[in-house]
Amino acid sequence: MKILVVNAGSSSMKYQLIDMETETVIAKGLCERIGISGNISHKTADGRALSYDTPFPDHAAAFREMIKVLTEGEGKVINSMDEIAAVGHRGVHGGEKFASSLLITDEILDTVDELSSLAPLHNPPGLVAMKASQQVFGKDKPMVAVFDTAFHQTMPEKAYIYPIPYEYYEEYRFRRYGFHGTSHRFVSARLAEIKGRNDLKIVTCHLGNGSSIAAVDAGRSVDTSMGLTPLEGIIMGTRSGTIDPSLLRAMAQQKELSLDEVTTVLNKQSGLLGVSGVSNDQRDLHAAAAGGNKRAELAIDIQCYQIKKYIGSYAAAMGGLDAVIFTGGIGENDEVVRRKVCEDMQFFGIDFDAAKNDAGSRKESRITADGSRVEVWVIPTNEELLIARDTRDIVSKLK
Ligand code: ADP
């Protein structure tokens, strides 16, 4: 069975065609500048790569080109779109409605639309892509939505209710939802598989441009750092993470900004970029810090300090800790961050192994010494594969 996995943004769409027999990627690519101009880049597993401009007035046009490049010419990997058994879509905000992945129906699309009030930046492009793929593939092609929030629906009330008047929750569903659920689920399930245990207490650290940390107890998310939106939690590339809410008013007053403008500052000009004044890219920060830039060093220090605090608090919340997992662009690649978070944690049961850590990037590896009470792992995430697996499981039940 071959499954097409789609991750849509407002002007871009990433795709992967996955062979579920071998769980390998047959081809993948990116449609960019949708609604602006249009470019597609496409790579096949056997090493063919092409990139060209072509007009993308909308997401449907991008889907048509995607099918064309998969079925014809230099990038061809399948004979026709009939070979694609189903399409798996990454959905961002499933609210309280979607606690697991599900088959897309018109009713589901209406609900995703309703949830746009909670995720105005993220849900509309996902919805547009889901509708466009129905238009291009036809309604008979099964489509599945896998939501970033779904994995965290197991959190207890005490973890997700904000201490504001309860009516806001009742009326507007303002609460913690959490994101990156597909990634937290993938890496925690993978460690359970490696260890052959379903009872592990794990803190999963997904560190990328957006970063979030989750407490996963026996395969269930019991707490996570992101909240109603992906702005809450630890410092990120351009997002502040958690701050004193009174700062919003103070910033608005001092800088004569509207609430929308302050929110934009917190989302786009804060975090690692805001503190360092250098970049939101972790590699640039390391280069600047190595060159003596104190604020770049400070930004990394804040990041590591906050990650460490979450690990401590989530261990307390779960009443124990078996493992910490690092994943995402930073978690998988950045030896320095992992070292700064873990090296002085012997008191906590983490017997960090610097040599294993230095050799442990970009692959599945344990970076603690043999016998460490708490193990620390690098586990590369694979959200697309999990979306494809969920899609396969749901589609298989249809037959
Ligand atoms: P996104 O959240 O957009 O999916 P990624 O998970 O790809 O992002 O993570 C992007 C981040 O990973 C960037 O800050 C980038 O600098 C960082 N990164 C990638 N490679 C390395 C590396 N070798 N060392 C440190 N950071 C890295």
Short mmCIF file of C-alpha atoms and ligand atoms in Angstrom, two decimals:
data_model
loop_
_atom_site.label_atom_id
_atom_site.label_comp_id
_atom_site.label_asym_id
_atom_site.label_seq_id
_atom_site.Cartn_x
_atom_site.Cartn_y
_atom_site.Cartn_z
CA MET A 1 0.00 0.00 0.00
CA LYS A 2 1.26 3.48 -0.92
CA ILE A 3 0.21 6.51 1.10
CA LEU A 4 0.66 10.18 0.28
CA VAL A 5 1.33 12.32 3.35
CA VAL A 6 0.66 16.04 3.09
CA ASN A 7 1.68 18.85 5.42
CA ALA A 8 0.18 22.13 4.24
CA GLY A 9 0.97 25.71 5.14
CA SER A 10 -0.70 28.82 3.78
CA SER A 11 1.68 29.08 0.81
CA SER A 12 3.51 25.76 0.86
CA MET A 13 2.84 22.06 0.92
CA LYS A 14 5.30 19.30 1.83
CA TYR A 15 4.56 15.80 0.62
CA GLN A 16 5.94 12.28 0.95
CA LEU A 17 4.84 9.16 -0.87
CA ILE A 18 5.45 6.25 1.49
CA ASP A 19 5.48 2.53 0.70
CA MET A 20 3.86 0.93 3.74
CA GLU A 21 5.19 -2.55 2.96
CA THR A 22 8.72 -1.33 3.72
CA GLU A 23 7.84 1.94 5.49
CA THR A 24 10.21 3.76 3.17
CA VAL A 25 9.82 7.04 1.32
CA ILE A 26 9.43 6.55 -2.44
CA ALA A 27 9.52 10.25 -3.25
CA LYS A 28 9.12 13.53 -1.44
CA GLY A 29 8.93 17.17 -2.26
CA LEU A 30 7.78 20.66 -1.57
CA CYS A 31 5.32 22.92 -3.40
CA GLU A 32 6.11 26.52 -2.58
CA ARG A 33 4.81 30.00 -3.28
CA ILE A 34 1.21 28.80 -3.64
CA GLY A 35 -1.02 31.76 -4.47
CA ILE A 36 2.06 33.88 -5.24
CA SER A 37 3.88 32.25 -8.15
CA GLY A 38 4.82 28.58 -7.79
CA ASN A 39 7.76 26.20 -7.52
CA ILE A 40 7.99 22.48 -6.96
CA SER A 41 11.04 20.57 -5.83
CA HIS A 42 10.88 16.79 -5.96
CA LYS A 43 13.26 14.00 -4.98
CA THR A 44 12.97 10.26 -5.52
CA ALA A 45 14.43 7.52 -3.37
CA ASP A 46 16.76 6.47 -6.21
CA GLY A 47 18.38 9.89 -6.27
CA ARG A 48 16.56 11.81 -8.99
CA ALA A 49 15.95 15.44 -8.09
CA LEU A 50 14.17 18.17 -9.97
CA SER A 51 12.96 21.67 -9.23
CA TYR A 52 11.05 24.03 -11.50
CA ASP A 53 8.71 27.00 -11.49
CA THR A 54 5.09 26.44 -12.44
CA PRO A 55 2.08 28.57 -11.55
CA PHE A 56 0.25 27.58 -8.36
CA PRO A 57 -2.83 29.82 -8.16
CA ASP A 58 -4.12 27.62 -5.32
CA HIS A 59 -3.52 24.38 -3.38
CA ALA A 60 -5.51 22.35 -5.94
CA ALA A 61 -3.06 23.40 -8.66
CA ALA A 62 -0.17 22.30 -6.43
CA PHE A 63 -1.84 18.90 -5.91
CA ARG A 64 -2.26 18.48 -9.68
CA GLU A 65 1.43 19.20 -10.27
CA MET A 66 2.37 16.88 -7.41
CA ILE A 67 0.44 14.05 -9.09
CA LYS A 68 1.97 14.92 -12.45
CA VAL A 69 5.52 14.81 -11.13
CA LEU A 70 4.83 11.52 -9.31
CA THR A 71 3.32 9.85 -12.38
CA GLU A 72 5.11 11.36 -15.40
CA GLY A 73 8.50 12.45 -16.70
CA GLU A 74 11.80 12.62 -14.88
CA GLY A 75 10.40 12.31 -11.35
CA LYS A 76 8.00 9.44 -12.10
CA VAL A 77 7.68 6.82 -9.35
CA ILE A 78 4.16 5.42 -9.95
CA ASN A 79 2.06 4.84 -13.05
CA SER A 80 -1.12 6.58 -11.96
CA MET A 81 -2.70 8.18 -8.93
CA ASP A 82 -4.78 5.00 -8.50
CA GLU A 83 -1.67 3.51 -6.90
CA ILE A 84 -2.05 5.98 -4.04
CA ALA A 85 -4.31 4.11 -1.61
CA ALA A 86 -5.03 7.09 0.63
CA VAL A 87 -3.92 10.57 1.62
CA GLY A 88 -2.87 11.42 5.17
CA HIS A 89 -3.12 15.07 6.16
CA ARG A 90 -1.37 16.77 9.00
CA GLY A 91 -4.01 18.69 10.93
CA VAL A 92 -2.86 21.22 13.49
CA HIS A 93 -5.66 21.98 15.92
CA GLY A 94 -8.18 19.27 16.65
CA GLY A 95 -9.49 21.01 19.76
CA GLU A 96 -11.33 18.72 22.16
CA LYS A 97 -13.19 17.06 19.30
CA PHE A 98 -10.38 14.94 17.95
CA ALA A 99 -8.51 12.70 20.37
CA SER A 100 -7.24 10.42 17.64
CA SER A 101 -6.69 10.35 13.88
CA LEU A 102 -9.82 9.99 11.76
CA LEU A 103 -11.28 9.59 8.33
CA ILE A 104 -12.03 12.97 6.73
CA THR A 105 -15.72 13.52 5.99
CA ASP A 106 -17.66 16.70 5.24
CA GLU A 107 -18.64 16.82 8.91
CA ILE A 108 -15.01 16.62 9.97
CA LEU A 109 -14.12 19.45 7.58
CA ASP A 110 -16.85 21.60 9.14
CA THR A 111 -15.41 20.92 12.59
CA VAL A 112 -11.87 21.79 11.45
CA ASP A 113 -13.34 25.01 10.11
CA GLU A 114 -15.03 25.76 13.45
CA LEU A 115 -11.74 25.14 15.24
CA SER A 116 -10.06 27.85 13.18
CA SER A 117 -11.03 30.35 15.88
CA LEU A 118 -8.57 28.52 18.16
CA ALA A 119 -5.85 28.24 15.51
CA PRO A 120 -6.38 31.08 13.04
CA LEU A 121 -2.88 30.79 11.58
CA HIS A 122 -2.73 27.02 11.23
CA ASN A 123 -6.12 25.45 10.63
CA PRO A 124 -7.27 27.43 7.57
CA PRO A 125 -4.37 26.27 5.32
CA GLY A 126 -4.86 22.66 6.48
CA LEU A 127 -8.55 22.89 5.65
CA VAL A 128 -7.86 24.41 2.25
CA ALA A 129 -5.44 21.56 1.49
CA MET A 130 -7.91 18.89 2.65
CA LYS A 131 -10.63 20.34 0.41
CA ALA A 132 -8.24 20.78 -2.51
CA SER A 133 -7.08 17.17 -2.28
CA GLN A 134 -10.72 16.00 -2.26
CA GLN A 135 -11.26 18.10 -5.37
CA VAL A 136 -8.22 16.69 -7.17
CA PHE A 137 -8.30 13.04 -6.00
CA GLY A 138 -12.07 12.74 -5.83
CA LYS A 139 -14.14 12.01 -2.75
CA ASP A 140 -13.68 8.25 -3.13
CA LYS A 141 -10.01 8.44 -2.24
CA PRO A 142 -9.87 7.91 1.54
CA MET A 143 -8.29 10.78 3.44
CA VAL A 144 -7.24 10.81 7.04
CA ALA A 145 -6.49 13.75 9.34
CA VAL A 146 -3.83 13.39 12.03
CA PHE A 147 -3.95 16.26 14.51
CA ASP A 148 -0.98 17.74 16.39
CA THR A 149 -3.15 18.21 19.45
CA ALA A 150 -4.73 14.72 19.55
CA PHE A 151 -2.01 12.93 21.54
CA HIS A 152 -2.33 15.45 24.38
CA GLN A 153 -6.07 14.91 24.84
CA THR A 154 -5.21 12.43 27.61
CA MET A 155 -3.95 15.22 29.87
CA PRO A 156 -5.83 15.47 33.16
CA GLU A 157 -7.88 18.59 33.89
CA LYS A 158 -5.35 19.87 36.41
CA ALA A 159 -2.79 20.03 33.58
CA TYR A 160 -4.97 21.69 30.98
CA ILE A 161 -7.28 24.11 32.80
CA TYR A 162 -5.88 27.66 32.98
CA PRO A 163 -6.47 29.43 36.27
CA ILE A 164 -8.70 32.09 34.73
CA PRO A 165 -12.48 32.27 35.25
CA TYR A 166 -13.81 28.80 34.44
CA GLU A 167 -16.51 30.27 32.18
CA TYR A 168 -13.84 31.08 29.62
CA TYR A 169 -13.19 27.39 29.31
CA GLU A 170 -16.88 26.55 29.19
CA GLU A 171 -17.75 29.24 26.69
CA TYR A 172 -14.68 29.42 24.47
CA ARG A 173 -12.78 26.19 25.21
CA PHE A 174 -9.75 28.22 26.29
CA ARG A 175 -7.41 25.58 27.75
CA ARG A 176 -4.04 23.95 27.18
CA TYR A 177 -4.08 21.73 24.08
CA GLY A 178 -0.41 21.20 23.29
CA PHE A 179 1.15 20.59 19.87
CA HIS A 180 3.80 18.41 18.18
CA GLY A 181 1.68 15.48 19.42
CA THR A 182 2.60 13.32 16.45
CA SER A 183 6.29 13.76 17.24
CA HIS A 184 5.94 13.18 20.99
CA ARG A 185 3.88 10.07 20.26
CA PHE A 186 6.32 8.76 17.65
CA VAL A 187 9.48 9.05 19.76
CA SER A 188 7.90 7.84 23.02
CA ALA A 189 6.37 4.82 21.25
CA ARG A 190 9.71 4.09 19.61
CA LEU A 191 11.51 4.04 22.97
CA ALA A 192 8.82 1.79 24.43
CA GLU A 193 9.46 -0.53 21.48
CA ILE A 194 13.25 -0.43 21.96
CA LYS A 195 12.93 -1.15 25.67
CA GLY A 196 10.08 -3.62 25.27
CA ARG A 197 8.13 -1.81 28.00
CA ASN A 198 4.79 -0.04 28.04
CA ASP A 199 5.07 1.45 31.51
CA LEU A 200 7.86 4.00 30.93
CA LYS A 201 7.76 7.51 32.35
CA ILE A 202 9.37 9.67 29.65
CA VAL A 203 10.02 13.37 29.12
CA THR A 204 10.08 14.01 25.37
CA CYS A 205 11.84 17.19 24.20
CA HIS A 206 10.91 18.20 20.65
CA LEU A 207 13.31 21.04 19.91
CA GLY A 208 13.10 22.71 16.51
CA ASN A 209 12.06 26.14 15.31
CA GLY A 210 9.06 25.53 17.50
CA SER A 211 9.84 23.56 20.65
CA SER A 212 7.72 21.69 23.12
CA ILE A 213 8.24 19.25 25.94
CA ALA A 214 5.84 16.54 27.06
CA ALA A 215 5.44 14.22 30.02
CA VAL A 216 4.48 10.79 28.68
CA ASP A 217 3.46 8.23 31.28
CA ALA A 218 2.85 4.69 29.99
CA GLY A 219 2.28 5.94 26.46
CA ARG A 220 -0.12 8.71 27.43
CA SER A 221 0.63 12.44 27.39
CA VAL A 222 -0.05 13.78 30.88
CA ASP A 223 1.33 17.28 30.42
CA THR A 224 2.99 19.43 27.78
CA SER A 225 4.57 22.85 27.55
CA MET A 226 2.65 24.39 24.66
CA GLY A 227 -0.82 25.63 25.46
CA LEU A 228 -3.86 27.06 23.73
CA THR A 229 -1.41 28.05 20.99
CA PRO A 230 2.20 27.11 20.22
CA LEU A 231 3.38 30.33 21.91
CA GLU A 232 3.47 28.92 25.43
CA GLY A 233 6.30 26.92 26.99
CA ILE A 234 10.04 27.15 26.43
CA ILE A 235 11.94 29.76 24.44
CA MET A 236 11.80 28.99 20.69
CA GLY A 237 13.37 30.35 17.50
CA THR A 238 11.23 33.48 17.36
CA ARG A 239 8.58 32.77 20.03
CA SER A 240 8.99 33.96 23.58
CA GLY A 241 7.45 30.94 25.28
CA THR A 242 5.93 31.60 28.70
CA ILE A 243 6.26 35.14 30.08
CA ASP A 244 4.49 37.21 32.72
CA PRO A 245 1.12 38.01 31.09
CA SER A 246 1.39 41.56 32.45
CA LEU A 247 4.23 42.14 30.02
CA LEU A 248 1.69 42.36 27.20
CA ARG A 249 0.18 45.53 28.66
CA ALA A 250 3.57 46.97 29.60
CA MET A 251 4.98 46.34 26.12
CA ALA A 252 1.88 47.77 24.46
CA GLN A 253 2.11 50.91 26.58
CA GLN A 254 5.83 51.56 26.28
CA LYS A 255 6.07 50.79 22.59
CA GLU A 256 2.62 52.13 21.69
CA LEU A 257 1.62 48.83 20.15
CA SER A 258 -1.79 47.25 19.70
CA LEU A 259 -2.51 43.86 21.26
CA ASP A 260 -2.16 42.28 17.81
CA GLU A 261 1.22 43.94 17.35
CA VAL A 262 2.45 42.75 20.75
CA THR A 263 1.31 39.23 19.87
CA THR A 264 3.30 39.47 16.65
CA VAL A 265 6.39 40.59 18.58
CA LEU A 266 6.00 37.60 20.90
CA ASN A 267 5.57 35.18 17.98
CA LYS A 268 8.00 36.54 15.43
CA GLN A 269 10.61 38.77 17.07
CA SER A 270 11.21 37.15 20.43
CA GLY A 271 12.75 33.88 21.60
CA LEU A 272 16.30 33.04 20.54
CA LEU A 273 16.17 35.76 17.89
CA GLY A 274 14.90 38.40 20.30
CA VAL A 275 17.42 37.66 23.04
CA SER A 276 20.45 37.22 20.77
CA GLY A 277 19.62 39.88 18.20
CA VAL A 278 21.49 37.53 15.84
CA SER A 279 19.22 34.82 14.45
CA ASN A 280 16.47 32.34 15.21
CA ASP A 281 18.65 29.59 13.75
CA GLN A 282 20.49 27.55 16.36
CA ARG A 283 23.55 27.05 14.12
CA ASP A 284 23.96 30.81 13.71
CA LEU A 285 23.72 31.24 17.47
CA HIS A 286 26.49 28.72 18.08
CA ALA A 287 28.68 30.43 15.49
CA ALA A 288 28.04 33.84 17.07
CA ALA A 289 28.60 32.51 20.60
CA ALA A 290 31.88 30.91 19.49
CA GLY A 291 32.89 34.33 18.19
CA GLY A 292 32.28 35.87 21.61
CA ASN A 293 28.72 37.14 21.20
CA LYS A 294 27.42 37.17 24.79
CA ARG A 295 23.77 37.54 23.91
CA ALA A 296 23.88 34.53 21.58
CA GLU A 297 25.41 32.57 24.44
CA LEU A 298 22.73 33.87 26.81
CA ALA A 299 19.95 32.79 24.43
CA ILE A 300 21.33 29.22 24.39
CA ASP A 301 21.76 29.29 28.18
CA ILE A 302 18.13 30.33 28.67
CA GLN A 303 17.00 27.55 26.33
CA CYS A 304 18.99 24.84 28.16
CA TYR A 305 17.97 26.12 31.59
CA GLN A 306 14.29 26.04 30.68
CA ILE A 307 14.52 22.54 29.20
CA LYS A 308 16.19 21.37 32.40
CA LYS A 309 13.41 22.91 34.53
CA TYR A 310 10.73 21.16 32.50
CA ILE A 311 12.49 17.80 32.86
CA GLY A 312 12.60 18.29 36.64
CA SER A 313 9.02 19.40 36.95
CA TYR A 314 7.65 16.67 34.70
CA ALA A 315 9.56 14.00 36.63
CA ALA A 316 7.89 15.34 39.77
CA ALA A 317 4.51 15.44 38.03
CA MET A 318 4.82 11.80 36.94
CA GLY A 319 6.28 10.64 40.26
CA GLY A 320 9.40 9.29 38.58
CA LEU A 321 11.39 9.25 35.39
CA ASP A 322 12.80 6.44 33.24
CA ALA A 323 13.99 8.36 30.20
CA VAL A 324 14.44 11.69 28.47
CA ILE A 325 14.23 11.86 24.67
CA PHE A 326 15.68 14.59 22.47
CA THR A 327 14.23 15.05 18.99
CA GLY A 328 13.58 17.75 16.35
CA GLY A 329 16.23 19.70 14.41
CA ILE A 330 17.96 20.90 17.60
CA GLY A 331 17.29 17.85 19.75
CA GLU A 332 18.70 15.48 17.13
CA ASN A 333 21.68 17.58 16.02
CA ASP A 334 22.83 19.83 18.83
CA GLU A 335 25.33 18.09 21.11
CA VAL A 336 25.90 21.31 23.04
CA VAL A 337 22.28 21.73 24.08
CA ARG A 338 22.01 18.10 25.15
CA ARG A 339 25.21 18.40 27.16
CA LYS A 340 24.20 21.64 28.86
CA VAL A 341 20.85 20.14 29.83
CA CYS A 342 22.15 16.78 31.05
CA GLU A 343 25.78 16.92 32.17
CA ASP A 344 25.32 17.96 35.80
CA MET A 345 22.26 15.85 36.53
CA GLN A 346 23.85 12.90 38.37
CA PHE A 347 21.84 13.85 41.46
CA PHE A 348 18.77 13.25 39.32
CA GLY A 349 19.80 9.81 38.10
CA ILE A 350 21.19 10.94 34.75
CA ASP A 351 24.71 9.59 34.24
CA PHE A 352 25.56 11.56 31.12
CA ASP A 353 28.16 10.15 28.72
CA ALA A 354 29.85 13.01 26.84
CA ALA A 355 31.52 10.75 24.27
CA LYS A 356 28.27 8.96 23.46
CA ASN A 357 26.57 12.33 23.21
CA ASP A 358 29.18 13.67 20.78
CA ALA A 359 28.73 10.58 18.60
CA GLY A 360 24.97 10.40 19.11
CA SER A 361 23.53 12.99 16.74
CA ARG A 362 21.26 12.29 13.79
CA LYS A 363 20.60 8.68 14.75
CA GLU A 364 18.88 6.62 17.37
CA SER A 365 21.31 6.53 20.29
CA ARG A 366 21.48 6.37 24.05
CA ILE A 367 23.73 9.13 25.43
CA THR A 368 23.89 8.04 29.06
CA ALA A 369 26.38 5.59 30.56
CA ASP A 370 25.46 1.92 30.95
CA GLY A 371 23.48 1.51 34.15
CA SER A 372 22.29 5.15 34.31
CA ARG A 373 19.07 5.12 36.36
CA VAL A 374 17.48 7.59 33.96
CA GLU A 375 18.40 7.00 30.30
CA VAL A 376 18.71 9.84 27.83
CA TRP A 377 18.09 9.11 24.16
CA VAL A 378 18.33 10.84 20.81
CA ILE A 379 15.48 9.54 18.65
CA PRO A 380 14.96 11.14 15.23
CA THR A 381 11.30 11.97 14.84
CA ASN A 382 9.26 10.88 11.84
CA GLU A 383 5.89 12.58 11.90
CA GLU A 384 5.17 11.67 8.26
CA LEU A 385 5.61 7.97 8.96
CA LEU A 386 3.24 8.12 11.92
CA ILE A 387 0.66 9.97 9.78
CA ALA A 388 1.08 7.26 7.12
CA ARG A 389 0.69 4.47 9.70
CA ASP A 390 -2.47 6.02 11.16
CA THR A 391 -3.83 6.48 7.64
CA ARG A 392 -3.09 2.85 6.77
CA ASP A 393 -4.72 1.60 9.98
CA ILE A 394 -7.90 3.62 9.40
CA VAL A 395 -8.12 2.81 5.71
CA SER A 396 -7.51 -0.91 6.31
CA LYS A 397 -10.55 -1.03 8.56
CA LEU A 398 -12.74 0.39 5.79
CA LYS A 399 -12.29 -2.70 3.65
P1 ADP B 1 10.84 22.93 12.40
O1 ADP B 1 10.35 23.22 13.78
O2 ADP B 1 10.67 24.08 11.46
O3 ADP B 1 10.41 21.59 11.85
P2 ADP B 1 13.43 21.68 12.71
O4 ADP B 1 12.93 20.60 13.59
O5 ADP B 1 13.95 21.32 11.37
O6 ADP B 1 12.40 22.86 12.57
O7 ADP B 1 14.60 22.42 13.51
C1 ADP B 1 15.20 23.57 13.01
C2 ADP B 1 16.28 24.00 13.99
O8 ADP B 1 17.26 22.94 14.08
C3 ADP B 1 17.03 25.25 13.57
O9 ADP B 1 17.19 26.11 14.66
C4 ADP B 1 18.36 24.71 13.15
O10 ADP B 1 19.40 25.63 13.35
C5 ADP B 1 18.53 23.54 14.09
N1 ADP B 1 19.60 22.66 13.62
C6 ADP B 1 19.66 21.95 12.48
N2 ADP B 1 20.86 21.32 12.36
C7 ADP B 1 21.57 21.66 13.47
C8 ADP B 1 22.88 21.34 13.95
N3 ADP B 1 23.70 20.56 13.26
N4 ADP B 1 23.26 21.88 15.14
C9 ADP B 1 22.43 22.68 15.83
N5 ADP B 1 21.20 23.01 15.44
C10 ADP B 1 20.77 22.51 14.28
#
